[in-house]
CSV table of C-alpha atoms in Angstrom, one decimal:
chain,number,residue,atom,x,y,z
L,1159,ASP,CA,-4.6,-2.0,14.1
L,1160,ALA,CA,-8.3,0.3,14.3
L,1161,LYS,CA,-11.1,-0.2,11.9
L,1162,THR,CA,-11.1,2.7,9.4
L,1163,THR,CA,-14.1,3.8,7.5
L,1164,GLN,CA,-14.5,5.6,4.3
L,1165,PRO,CA,-17.0,6.6,1.4
L,1166,PRO,CA,-16.8,4.5,-1.0
L,1167,SER,CA,-16.8,7.2,-3.7
L,1168,MET,CA,-16.9,11.1,-4.1
L,1169,ASP,CA,-17.0,13.5,-7.0
L,1170,CYS,CA,-15.1,16.5,-7.2
L,1171,ALA,CA,-15.1,19.6,-10.0
L,1172,GLU,CA,-11.4,20.2,-10.6
L,1173,GLY,CA,-9.5,22.5,-9.5
L,1174,ARG,CA,-11.3,22.6,-6.2
L,1175,ALA,CA,-11.1,21.1,-2.9
L,1176,ALA,CA,-10.9,17.9,-2.1
L,1177,ASN,CA,-12.2,16.8,1.2
L,1178,LEU,CA,-11.8,13.0,1.6
L,1179,PRO,CA,-13.5,11.9,5.7
L,1180,CYS,CA,-12.2,8.9,7.0
L,1181,ASN,CA,-13.7,7.8,10.8
L,1182,HIS,CA,-12.0,6.0,12.8
L,1183,SER,CA,-13.7,6.2,16.7
L,1184,THR,CA,-11.8,3.0,18.4
L,1185,ILE,CA,-8.3,4.8,17.0
L,1186,SER,CA,-5.7,4.4,20.5
L,1187,GLY,CA,-3.5,6.6,21.8
L,1188,ASN,CA,-0.5,5.5,20.0
L,1189,GLU,CA,-1.8,4.6,16.3
L,1190,TYR,CA,-1.1,6.8,13.4
L,1191,VAL,CA,-3.0,7.9,10.8
L,1192,TYR,CA,-1.7,7.4,7.2
L,1193,TRP,CA,-3.4,8.4,3.9
L,1194,TYR,CA,-2.5,6.9,1.0
L,1195,ARG,CA,-3.4,6.9,-2.8
L,1196,GLN,CA,-3.4,4.7,-5.3
L,1197,ILE,CA,-3.8,5.6,-9.3
L,1198,HIS,CA,-5.3,3.1,-12.0
L,1199,SER,CA,-2.4,0.3,-12.3
L,1200,GLN,CA,0.5,2.1,-10.4
L,1201,GLY,CA,1.0,1.1,-7.1
L,1202,PRO,CA,0.0,2.8,-3.6
L,1203,GLN,CA,1.5,6.2,-3.4
L,1204,TYR,CA,2.0,7.7,0.5
L,1205,ILE,CA,0.3,11.0,0.9
L,1206,ILE,CA,0.8,12.3,4.4
L,1207,HIS,CA,0.7,11.0,8.0
L,1208,GLY,CA,-0.1,12.3,11.3
L,1209,LEU,CA,-0.8,11.4,15.1
L,1210,LYS,CA,-2.8,14.6,16.9
L,1211,ASN,CA,-1.9,17.8,14.8
L,1212,ASN,CA,-3.1,18.8,11.6
L,1213,GLU,CA,-0.6,17.6,9.1
L,1214,THR,CA,0.7,19.8,5.7
L,1215,ASN,CA,2.4,18.9,3.1
L,1216,GLU,CA,4.0,20.2,-1.0
L,1217,MET,CA,0.6,17.4,-2.1
L,1218,ALA,CA,-1.8,17.9,0.7
L,1219,SER,CA,-3.4,18.8,4.9
L,1220,LEU,CA,-4.4,16.1,6.8
L,1221,ILE,CA,-7.5,17.0,9.8
L,1222,ILE,CA,-7.1,15.8,12.6
L,1223,THR,CA,-10.5,15.7,15.2
L,1224,GLU,CA,-9.9,16.9,18.8
L,1225,ASP,CA,-10.8,13.7,20.0
L,1226,ARG,CA,-9.7,11.8,17.5
L,1227,LYS,CA,-12.0,9.5,16.2
L,1228,SER,CA,-12.1,11.1,12.5
L,1229,SER,CA,-10.1,13.7,9.8
L,1230,THR,CA,-10.2,14.3,6.8
L,1231,LEU,CA,-7.8,14.8,4.4
L,1232,ILE,CA,-7.3,18.0,2.0
L,1233,LEU,CA,-6.6,18.4,-1.2
L,1234,PRO,CA,-6.8,21.6,-1.5
L,1235,HIS,CA,-6.9,22.0,-5.5
L,1236,ALA,CA,-7.5,19.0,-7.4
L,1237,THR,CA,-7.1,18.0,-10.7
L,1238,LEU,CA,-7.7,15.0,-13.2
L,1239,ARG,CA,-4.4,13.6,-12.2
L,1240,ASP,CA,-5.8,13.1,-8.5
L,1241,THR,CA,-8.2,10.9,-9.9
L,1242,ALA,CA,-7.5,7.8,-7.0
L,1243,VAL,CA,-8.4,5.7,-4.0
L,1244,TYR,CA,-7.5,7.5,-1.1
L,1245,TYR,CA,-6.8,4.7,1.4
L,1246,CYS,CA,-7.2,5.4,5.4
L,1247,ILE,CA,-4.7,4.2,7.5
L,1248,VAL,CA,-4.1,4.0,10.8
L,1249,ARG,CA,-1.7,2.2,12.7
L,1250,VAL,CA,-0.6,1.4,16.1
L,1251,ASP,CA,3.8,2.4,15.7
L,1252,ASN,CA,6.2,3.8,13.1
L,1253,TYR,CA,7.7,1.3,12.9
L,1254,GLY,CA,4.8,-1.5,13.0
L,1255,GLN,CA,5.2,-4.1,10.0
L,1256,ASN,CA,1.9,-4.0,9.1
L,1257,PHE,CA,-0.6,-1.5,6.7
L,1258,VAL,CA,-4.3,-3.2,7.0
L,1259,PHE,CA,-5.8,-1.6,3.6
L,1260,GLY,CA,-9.7,-0.9,3.3
L,1261,PRO,CA,-12.0,-0.2,0.4
L,1262,GLY,CA,-11.0,3.1,0.2
L,1263,THR,CA,-12.3,5.7,-1.0
L,1264,ARG,CA,-12.8,6.3,-5.7
L,1265,LEU,CA,-12.5,9.9,-6.4
L,1266,SER,CA,-13.5,11.1,-9.3
L,1267,VAL,CA,-12.0,14.1,-10.2
L,1268,LEU,CA,-14.1,16.3,-13.1
L,1269,PRO,CA,-13.4,18.8,-15.9
Z,208,SER,CA,13.1,7.8,-1.7
Z,209,ALA,CA,13.4,4.0,-2.7
Z,210,VAL,CA,12.8,3.2,-6.8
Z,211,ILE,CA,11.5,-0.3,-6.7
Z,212,SER,CA,11.4,-2.2,-10.2
Z,213,GLN,CA,9.0,-5.3,-10.1
Z,214,LYS,CA,9.5,-7.9,-13.5
Z,215,PRO,CA,7.8,-9.4,-15.2
Z,216,SER,CA,4.9,-5.8,-15.0
Z,217,ARG,CA,2.5,-8.2,-16.6
Z,218,ASP,CA,1.4,-12.1,-18.4
Z,219,ILE,CA,-0.7,-14.7,-18.8
Z,220,CYS,CA,0.3,-17.9,-17.1
Z,221,GLN,CA,-1.8,-21.3,-18.0
Z,222,ARG,CA,-3.2,-23.0,-14.8
Z,223,GLY,CA,-1.0,-25.1,-13.0
Z,224,THR,CA,2.6,-23.3,-13.7
Z,225,SER,CA,4.1,-21.0,-11.7
Z,226,LEU,CA,5.8,-18.0,-12.3
Z,227,THR,CA,9.0,-16.1,-10.1
Z,228,ILE,CA,7.9,-12.0,-9.7
Z,229,GLN,CA,11.0,-10.3,-9.2
Z,230,CYS,CA,11.4,-6.9,-6.9
Z,231,GLN,CA,14.8,-5.0,-7.2
Z,232,VAL,CA,15.7,-2.2,-4.5
Z,233,ASP,CA,17.5,1.4,-6.1
Z,234,SER,CA,18.8,1.0,-2.2
Z,235,GLN,CA,19.2,-1.7,1.1
Z,236,VAL,CA,16.5,-1.8,2.8
Z,237,THR,CA,15.9,-3.8,5.7
Z,238,MET,CA,12.1,-5.0,5.0
Z,239,MET,CA,10.6,-5.4,1.7
Z,240,PHE,CA,6.5,-7.1,1.9
Z,241,TRP,CA,4.4,-8.6,-0.7
Z,242,TYR,CA,0.9,-7.6,-1.1
Z,243,ARG,CA,-2.1,-9.0,-3.7
Z,244,GLN,CA,-4.7,-6.8,-5.0
Z,245,GLN,CA,-7.0,-9.0,-6.7
Z,246,PRO,CA,-9.5,-7.1,-9.5
Z,247,GLY,CA,-11.6,-4.8,-7.9
Z,248,GLN,CA,-10.2,-5.4,-4.4
Z,249,SER,CA,-7.8,-3.6,-1.6
Z,250,LEU,CA,-4.2,-4.7,-1.0
Z,251,THR,CA,-3.5,-7.7,1.0
Z,252,LEU,CA,-0.3,-8.6,2.9
Z,253,ILE,CA,0.9,-11.4,1.8
Z,254,ALA,CA,4.1,-11.8,4.2
Z,255,THR,CA,7.4,-9.7,5.1
Z,256,ALA,CA,10.3,-10.7,3.6
Z,257,ASN,CA,14.1,-10.2,5.8
Z,258,GLN,CA,17.2,-10.6,4.9
Z,259,GLY,CA,18.6,-14.1,5.7
Z,260,SER,CA,15.7,-15.2,7.9
Z,261,GLU,CA,12.8,-17.0,6.6
Z,262,ALA,CA,9.7,-15.1,5.4
Z,263,THR,CA,6.5,-14.1,7.9
Z,264,TYR,CA,3.3,-15.0,6.3
Z,265,GLU,CA,0.2,-13.4,7.1
Z,266,SER,CA,-3.9,-15.7,7.6
Z,267,GLY,CA,-4.2,-17.4,5.0
Z,268,PHE,CA,-0.7,-17.7,2.8
Z,269,VAL,CA,1.8,-20.6,3.3
Z,270,ILE,CA,5.3,-21.5,1.8
Z,271,ASP,CA,4.3,-24.4,-0.4
Z,272,LYS,CA,1.8,-21.5,-2.7
Z,273,PHE,CA,3.9,-18.2,-2.5
Z,274,PRO,CA,7.9,-19.3,-1.5
Z,275,ILE,CA,9.5,-16.2,-1.3
Z,276,SER,CA,13.4,-15.6,-1.0
Z,277,ARG,CA,15.9,-12.8,-0.2
Z,278,PRO,CA,18.9,-13.6,-0.8
Z,279,ASN,CA,20.4,-9.8,-0.1
Z,280,LEU,CA,19.1,-5.9,1.0
Z,281,THR,CA,18.2,-5.0,-2.9
Z,282,PHE,CA,16.1,-8.2,-3.8
Z,283,SER,CA,13.3,-10.8,-3.2
Z,284,THR,CA,11.6,-12.5,-5.7
Z,285,LEU,CA,7.8,-14.0,-4.6
Z,286,THR,CA,6.4,-17.5,-6.7
Z,287,VAL,CA,2.8,-18.4,-7.6
Z,288,SER,CA,2.9,-22.0,-7.6
Z,289,ASN,CA,0.6,-24.0,-9.2
Z,290,MET,CA,-1.2,-21.4,-10.0
Z,291,SER,CA,-5.9,-21.2,-10.8
Z,292,PRO,CA,-7.8,-18.5,-11.8
Z,293,GLU,CA,-8.3,-17.3,-8.1
Z,294,ASP,CA,-3.9,-16.3,-8.7
Z,295,SER,CA,-5.2,-14.1,-10.7
Z,296,SER,CA,-4.1,-10.9,-9.4
Z,297,ILE,CA,-1.9,-7.7,-9.4
Z,298,TYR,CA,0.9,-8.9,-7.0
Z,299,LEU,CA,3.1,-5.6,-5.5
Z,300,CYS,CA,6.0,-5.4,-4.5
Z,301,SER,CA,6.5,-3.2,-1.0
Z,302,VAL,CA,9.3,-1.4,0.7
Z,303,ARG,CA,10.3,0.7,4.0
Z,304,GLY,CA,14.3,1.3,4.3
Z,305,ASP,CA,15.8,2.7,8.0
Z,306,ARG,CA,15.8,5.9,6.9
Z,307,GLU,CA,12.1,5.8,6.9
Z,308,ARG,CA,11.3,4.1,10.2
Z,309,ARG,CA,11.0,7.8,11.6
Z,310,THR,CA,8.0,8.6,9.0
Z,311,GLY,CA,6.5,3.7,8.4
Z,312,GLU,CA,6.5,5.6,4.6
Z,313,LEU,CA,6.3,2.7,1.9
Z,314,PHE,CA,6.9,2.2,-1.0
Z,315,PHE,CA,5.4,0.0,-3.6
Z,316,GLY,CA,6.6,-1.3,-7.1
Z,317,GLU,CA,4.4,-0.5,-10.2
Z,318,GLY,CA,3.2,-4.2,-10.0
Z,319,SER,CA,3.1,-8.1,-11.7
Z,320,ARG,CA,-0.8,-7.8,-13.5
Z,321,LEU,CA,-1.3,-12.1,-13.7
Z,322,THR,CA,-3.9,-13.5,-15.5
Z,323,VAL,CA,-4.3,-17.1,-14.8
Z,324,LEU,CA,-6.1,-19.7,-17.5
């Protein structure tokens, strides 16, 4: 699975959009981009995933560049409860067995 | 979605002892995974637990240290054997049910926080 690079930490003001970047320059054509988050003392939670097209759900939006070498997770209106570690993961396909978690980005939403 | 219950949620153990962690899922799932999260670190996959066959261990993890049982499609146990302080971690059970194969989504339990003295 391709390696990802994320900033170790970010701050965001409450109510503003949080834009979390992820670089995956070695991604291959059949690898999906997944985002999970881990709120303190809880298990990781699935947020969103995509292959080529931008995706949106009730939690967030995922913007993938045309060359697929990077992506951005957008939390449109961050709240204090969005403070967490956010993991960007790429993996071969939907049926692969292993998610490789990197160090992620620690997002702090500030009042 | 799947609801995953882990027991114990936390424990303090003595060096040299063993502890078994239980993972119960509210629906039948094909694949279950056990992860370890050491203090301040990210998650590392220990093994994949498959019903009806032996668990598949990742590099650096062995069955003698982390024996796993998977008696049915809703339950699994992970034992941390002969514990040392280096085993102090959060151990997380994760599942991907057949319904989620299309999205690849994983569901996680709340974890079991072990402290070894």
